[in-house]
Amino acid sequence: MPEIIIVKNEAEAGDIYGRCVADLIKAKPNAVLGLATGSSPLAAYRSLARIVKDESIDVSQVQGFALDEYIGLPLIHPESYHATIHRTVVEPLGLDPAKVHVPGDVLNGTPLEDGAKIASAGPAYDAAIEAAGGIDVQILGIGTDGHVGFNEPGSSLASGTRVKTLAEQTRIDNARFFDNDINQVPTHCITQGIGTIMKARHLVLLAFGSGKAEAIEETVEGGVSAFCPASALQMHPHATIIVDEEAASRLRHKDYYRYAYTHKPAWQGI
Ligand code: GLP
């Protein structure tokens, strides 16, 4: 069962992540960070960047692996996750771009029809994560349908990195990045699988706003099911879910989660 932390706002959640990862990098300069796109992690990256600067932390050895990428977008497309991760993480944190990887890096706009090239990219990505020593902390957002990365409802909970078809709802949700035109949103993606994500040593999922309340309820208090891929976090030995009041609004046991976190010894961290 993940630890649930209910915070006032995204900035407070960001500071919890920032402190956790800054301490990790101090202890392990070549830490491997699992990175995510979307709006939910932005305050967390900002907080980490601030701490890294204030405390002069050396991040030159830090490695990064992003969760997912659209199929068919060239790397230089501003909405490719390659470009997004470089804009929101690599540059503000001052990471070495050569040490930060996105699953579609080798594809760079390769069309879906090029099966041989596309099919081999997933297993190669999982092998690269293993070779780097595995992910220490994986940050996650959540889709309104409970997806993590781009593992849509129905995804195998044991899956590795592979090509998936995006759900219509996800394309509608993400059309805001493509001139509000769903036709510009790619139909397919390559994403770390749930099995890949579950191998990370610590998972930190962030969700804010009432639009995420139902997905959080299913993730935390529903059954473990491929129909809510994020519910796999219930099976992870070290998962932390940080939510604001709106995203927590449907949780039946929120008083207990609040009580447990308030009484947690500081030395435990998250
Ligand atoms: C996309 C990404 C997910 C992300 C989700 C939610 O679908 N592939 O990794 O969690 O969007 O995005 P947001 O945080 O903007 O709500």
Short mmCIF file of C-alpha atoms and ligand atoms in Angstrom, two decimals:
data_model
loop_
_atom_site.label_atom_id
_atom_site.label_comp_id
_atom_site.label_asym_id
_atom_site.label_seq_id
_atom_site.Cartn_x
_atom_site.Cartn_y
_atom_site.Cartn_z
CA MET A 1 0.00 0.00 0.00
CA PRO A 2 1.49 3.34 -1.00
CA GLU A 3 1.96 6.10 1.53
CA ILE A 4 -0.59 8.86 0.88
CA ILE A 5 0.46 12.45 1.60
CA ILE A 6 -2.21 15.15 1.34
CA VAL A 7 -0.72 18.59 0.74
CA LYS A 8 -2.04 22.15 0.39
CA ASN A 9 -0.75 22.69 -3.13
CA GLU A 10 1.65 21.63 -5.86
CA ALA A 11 4.48 23.69 -4.40
CA GLU A 12 4.34 21.75 -1.12
CA ALA A 13 4.31 18.45 -3.03
CA GLY A 14 7.22 19.69 -5.13
CA ASP A 15 9.26 20.47 -2.04
CA ILE A 16 8.73 16.96 -0.66
CA TYR A 17 9.99 15.43 -3.92
CA GLY A 18 12.79 17.98 -4.24
CA ARG A 19 14.14 17.24 -0.75
CA CYS A 20 13.93 13.49 -1.28
CA VAL A 21 15.78 13.52 -4.60
CA ALA A 22 18.35 16.13 -3.53
CA ASP A 23 19.28 13.94 -0.56
CA LEU A 24 19.47 10.92 -2.86
CA ILE A 25 21.87 12.69 -5.24
CA LYS A 26 24.05 13.81 -2.32
CA ALA A 27 24.30 10.20 -1.15
CA LYS A 28 24.55 8.73 -4.65
CA PRO A 29 25.93 11.21 -7.21
CA ASN A 30 25.17 8.90 -10.15
CA ALA A 31 21.54 8.39 -9.05
CA VAL A 32 19.16 7.22 -11.76
CA LEU A 33 16.00 9.33 -11.95
CA GLY A 34 12.83 8.20 -13.66
CA LEU A 35 11.31 11.26 -15.33
CA ALA A 36 7.78 12.08 -16.44
CA THR A 37 6.16 14.71 -18.61
CA GLY A 38 2.81 16.39 -17.96
CA SER A 39 1.96 19.32 -15.72
CA SER A 40 1.88 17.38 -12.44
CA PRO A 41 5.67 17.03 -11.96
CA LEU A 42 6.57 20.62 -12.92
CA ALA A 43 6.59 22.06 -9.38
CA ALA A 44 8.67 19.08 -8.27
CA TYR A 45 11.32 19.77 -10.92
CA ARG A 46 11.31 23.47 -9.99
CA SER A 47 11.84 22.65 -6.34
CA LEU A 48 14.63 20.19 -7.09
CA ALA A 49 16.35 22.73 -9.36
CA ARG A 50 16.18 25.34 -6.58
CA ILE A 51 17.64 23.00 -3.95
CA VAL A 52 20.39 21.85 -6.34
CA LYS A 53 21.37 25.50 -6.86
CA ASP A 54 21.04 26.61 -3.21
CA GLU A 55 23.04 23.66 -1.91
CA SER A 56 25.51 23.52 -4.82
CA ILE A 57 24.78 19.84 -5.45
CA ASP A 58 26.86 18.22 -8.21
CA VAL A 59 24.43 16.68 -10.71
CA SER A 60 26.97 15.97 -13.45
CA GLN A 61 26.73 12.19 -12.94
CA VAL A 62 22.94 11.98 -12.57
CA GLN A 63 21.24 9.74 -15.12
CA GLY A 64 17.65 10.02 -16.31
CA PHE A 65 15.12 7.80 -18.07
CA ALA A 66 11.79 9.23 -19.21
CA LEU A 67 8.60 7.20 -19.14
CA ASP A 68 7.24 7.59 -22.61
CA GLU A 69 7.16 9.21 -26.03
CA TYR A 70 4.79 9.67 -28.93
CA ILE A 71 5.39 7.59 -32.03
CA GLY A 72 5.86 9.57 -35.23
CA LEU A 73 6.99 12.92 -33.80
CA PRO A 74 10.53 13.98 -34.64
CA LEU A 75 12.67 14.68 -31.56
CA ILE A 76 12.75 18.40 -32.35
CA HIS A 77 8.94 18.70 -32.34
CA PRO A 78 8.21 20.98 -29.34
CA GLU A 79 5.61 18.52 -27.99
CA SER A 80 7.80 15.44 -28.35
CA TYR A 81 8.59 14.13 -24.88
CA HIS A 82 12.27 14.30 -25.82
CA ALA A 83 11.95 18.07 -26.25
CA THR A 84 9.67 18.40 -23.21
CA ILE A 85 12.02 16.54 -20.87
CA HIS A 86 14.96 18.62 -22.07
CA ARG A 87 13.00 21.85 -21.57
CA THR A 88 11.49 21.03 -18.18
CA VAL A 89 14.18 18.88 -16.55
CA VAL A 90 17.56 18.72 -18.28
CA GLU A 91 18.02 22.47 -18.74
CA PRO A 92 16.65 23.77 -15.41
CA LEU A 93 18.56 21.14 -13.43
CA GLY A 94 21.72 21.40 -15.48
CA LEU A 95 21.86 17.66 -16.19
CA ASP A 96 24.22 16.18 -18.77
CA PRO A 97 21.93 15.68 -21.84
CA ALA A 98 23.96 12.62 -22.85
CA LYS A 99 22.88 10.91 -19.61
CA VAL A 100 19.14 11.51 -20.07
CA HIS A 101 17.16 9.13 -22.24
CA VAL A 102 13.63 9.05 -23.65
CA PRO A 103 12.18 5.81 -25.09
CA GLY A 104 11.69 7.28 -28.56
CA ASP A 105 15.22 8.67 -28.87
CA VAL A 106 16.25 6.00 -31.35
CA LEU A 107 13.02 6.40 -33.32
CA ASN A 108 13.05 10.16 -33.97
CA GLY A 109 9.85 10.29 -36.00
CA THR A 110 10.08 6.75 -37.38
CA PRO A 111 6.59 5.97 -38.72
CA LEU A 112 4.47 3.33 -37.03
CA GLU A 113 4.72 1.17 -40.15
CA ASP A 114 8.44 0.53 -39.57
CA GLY A 115 7.67 -2.44 -37.36
CA ALA A 116 11.15 -3.90 -36.99
CA LYS A 117 12.69 -0.67 -35.75
CA ILE A 118 9.80 0.26 -33.50
CA ALA A 119 9.38 -3.19 -31.95
CA SER A 120 13.03 -3.44 -30.89
CA ALA A 121 13.14 -0.01 -29.22
CA GLY A 122 11.22 -1.11 -26.11
CA PRO A 123 13.36 -4.09 -25.07
CA ALA A 124 16.51 -2.02 -25.81
CA TYR A 125 15.24 0.71 -23.49
CA ASP A 126 14.57 -1.74 -20.65
CA ALA A 127 18.07 -3.16 -21.14
CA ALA A 128 19.56 0.36 -20.93
CA ILE A 129 17.73 0.99 -17.63
CA GLU A 130 19.09 -2.28 -16.24
CA ALA A 131 22.61 -1.44 -17.45
CA ALA A 132 22.42 1.91 -15.64
CA GLY A 133 21.69 0.04 -12.41
CA GLY A 134 17.90 0.47 -12.37
CA ILE A 135 15.85 3.54 -11.50
CA ASP A 136 16.22 4.91 -7.96
CA VAL A 137 13.22 7.27 -7.88
CA GLN A 138 10.53 7.28 -10.56
CA ILE A 139 8.26 10.32 -10.61
CA LEU A 140 4.77 9.67 -12.01
CA GLY A 141 1.70 11.65 -12.96
CA ILE A 142 -1.63 9.94 -13.59
CA GLY A 143 -4.12 10.20 -16.45
CA THR A 144 -7.79 10.85 -15.73
CA ASP A 145 -8.39 7.22 -16.72
CA GLY A 146 -5.75 5.91 -14.29
CA HIS A 147 -2.95 5.52 -16.80
CA VAL A 148 0.68 5.90 -15.78
CA GLY A 149 3.27 6.64 -18.42
CA PHE A 150 1.06 5.80 -21.38
CA ASN A 151 -0.15 2.48 -19.98
CA GLU A 152 -3.81 2.80 -20.74
CA PRO A 153 -6.55 0.80 -18.99
CA GLY A 154 -6.13 -2.82 -20.02
CA SER A 155 -2.34 -2.71 -19.97
CA SER A 156 -0.61 -5.76 -18.60
CA LEU A 157 0.60 -5.14 -15.07
CA ALA A 158 3.74 -7.14 -15.97
CA SER A 159 4.51 -5.26 -19.21
CA GLY A 160 7.91 -4.03 -20.34
CA THR A 161 8.55 -0.99 -22.53
CA ARG A 162 6.56 -1.32 -25.75
CA VAL A 163 4.31 0.36 -28.27
CA LYS A 164 0.74 1.13 -27.22
CA THR A 165 -2.33 2.69 -28.77
CA LEU A 166 -3.40 5.87 -27.00
CA ALA A 167 -6.92 5.92 -25.60
CA GLU A 168 -9.29 8.42 -27.16
CA GLN A 169 -9.62 10.13 -23.75
CA THR A 170 -5.85 10.62 -23.52
CA ARG A 171 -5.76 12.14 -27.00
CA ILE A 172 -8.62 14.47 -25.99
CA ASP A 173 -6.78 15.38 -22.74
CA ASN A 174 -3.53 16.05 -24.60
CA ALA A 175 -5.04 17.95 -27.55
CA ARG A 176 -4.40 21.13 -25.54
CA PHE A 177 -0.73 20.78 -26.47
CA PHE A 178 -1.57 20.42 -30.16
CA ASP A 179 -3.64 23.57 -30.94
CA ASN A 180 -6.67 21.83 -29.36
CA ASP A 181 -6.78 19.64 -32.46
CA ILE A 182 -7.10 15.93 -31.63
CA ASN A 183 -6.10 15.05 -35.18
CA GLN A 184 -2.61 16.34 -34.51
CA VAL A 185 -2.20 14.11 -31.43
CA PRO A 186 -0.36 10.91 -32.40
CA THR A 187 -2.37 7.70 -32.11
CA HIS A 188 0.50 5.58 -30.74
CA CYS A 189 3.25 5.86 -28.18
CA ILE A 190 6.14 3.94 -26.71
CA THR A 191 5.98 3.67 -22.94
CA GLN A 192 7.76 2.01 -20.07
CA GLY A 193 5.53 -0.88 -19.07
CA ILE A 194 3.94 -1.27 -15.67
CA GLY A 195 6.45 -4.07 -15.04
CA THR A 196 9.28 -1.67 -15.91
CA ILE A 197 7.89 1.03 -13.62
CA MET A 198 7.44 -1.47 -10.78
CA LYS A 199 11.18 -2.26 -10.88
CA ALA A 200 12.09 1.28 -9.82
CA ARG A 201 13.15 1.29 -6.17
CA HIS A 202 10.88 4.19 -5.17
CA LEU A 203 7.78 5.50 -6.95
CA VAL A 204 6.45 9.01 -6.30
CA LEU A 205 3.09 9.71 -7.94
CA LEU A 206 1.73 13.27 -7.98
CA ALA A 207 -1.89 14.26 -8.68
CA PHE A 208 -3.66 17.56 -8.31
CA GLY A 209 -7.18 18.85 -8.89
CA SER A 210 -10.66 17.36 -8.87
CA GLY A 211 -10.20 15.91 -12.36
CA LYS A 212 -7.85 13.31 -10.83
CA ALA A 213 -10.06 12.44 -7.82
CA GLU A 214 -11.71 9.40 -9.38
CA ALA A 215 -8.44 8.00 -10.74
CA ILE A 216 -6.82 8.44 -7.31
CA GLU A 217 -9.74 6.76 -5.57
CA GLU A 218 -9.44 3.74 -7.86
CA THR A 219 -5.65 3.69 -7.60
CA VAL A 220 -5.56 3.77 -3.81
CA GLU A 221 -8.77 2.19 -2.59
CA GLY A 222 -9.98 0.15 -5.56
CA GLY A 223 -8.86 -3.34 -6.44
CA VAL A 224 -5.55 -3.97 -8.19
CA SER A 225 -6.60 -4.13 -11.80
CA ALA A 226 -5.25 -3.65 -15.29
CA PHE A 227 -8.26 -1.40 -15.79
CA CYS A 228 -6.65 1.13 -13.50
CA PRO A 229 -2.95 0.63 -14.29
CA ALA A 230 -1.85 2.97 -11.48
CA SER A 231 -3.44 0.54 -8.98
CA ALA A 232 -0.33 -1.63 -9.47
CA LEU A 233 1.32 0.78 -7.02
CA GLN A 234 -0.55 -1.07 -4.25
CA MET A 235 1.88 -3.93 -4.91
CA HIS A 236 5.06 -1.82 -4.78
CA PRO A 237 7.16 -2.02 -1.60
CA HIS A 238 8.00 1.70 -1.65
CA ALA A 239 5.44 3.95 -3.30
CA THR A 240 4.43 7.46 -2.26
CA ILE A 241 1.34 9.23 -3.59
CA ILE A 242 1.22 12.99 -3.04
CA VAL A 243 -2.13 14.66 -3.72
CA ASP A 244 -3.89 17.93 -2.98
CA GLU A 245 -7.28 18.13 -1.22
CA GLU A 246 -9.20 18.03 -4.51
CA ALA A 247 -7.46 14.94 -5.82
CA ALA A 248 -7.87 13.31 -2.37
CA SER A 249 -11.55 14.27 -2.11
CA ARG A 250 -12.96 10.80 -2.87
CA LEU A 251 -10.64 8.85 -0.56
CA ARG A 252 -12.57 7.17 2.24
CA HIS A 253 -9.59 6.85 4.54
CA LYS A 254 -8.08 10.28 4.09
CA ASP A 255 -8.27 11.10 7.80
CA TYR A 256 -6.10 8.09 8.52
CA TYR A 257 -3.57 8.98 5.79
CA ARG A 258 -3.32 12.49 7.21
CA TYR A 259 -2.96 11.17 10.77
CA ALA A 260 -0.26 8.67 9.76
CA TYR A 261 1.79 11.27 7.91
CA THR A 262 1.49 13.84 10.72
CA HIS A 263 2.79 11.28 13.22
CA LYS A 264 5.57 9.94 11.02
CA PRO A 265 9.06 10.19 12.51
CA ALA A 266 11.06 12.74 10.48
CA TRP A 267 13.96 10.31 10.05
CA GLN A 268 11.81 8.06 7.88
CA GLY A 269 11.67 10.56 4.99
CA ILE A 270 9.26 9.49 2.30
C1 GLP B 1 0.31 12.14 -20.24
C2 GLP B 1 1.62 11.48 -19.83
C3 GLP B 1 1.56 10.91 -18.43
C4 GLP B 1 1.00 11.98 -17.50
C5 GLP B 1 -0.39 12.37 -17.93
C6 GLP B 1 -1.05 13.37 -16.99
O1 GLP B 1 -0.62 11.25 -20.70
N1 GLP B 1 2.01 10.43 -20.71
O2 GLP B 1 2.84 10.51 -18.02
O3 GLP B 1 0.99 11.50 -16.18
O4 GLP B 1 -0.29 12.93 -19.22
O5 GLP B 1 -0.63 14.68 -17.30
P1 GLP B 1 -0.84 15.90 -16.34
O6 GLP B 1 0.15 15.76 -15.24
O7 GLP B 1 -0.57 17.10 -17.20
O8 GLP B 1 -2.24 15.85 -15.86
#
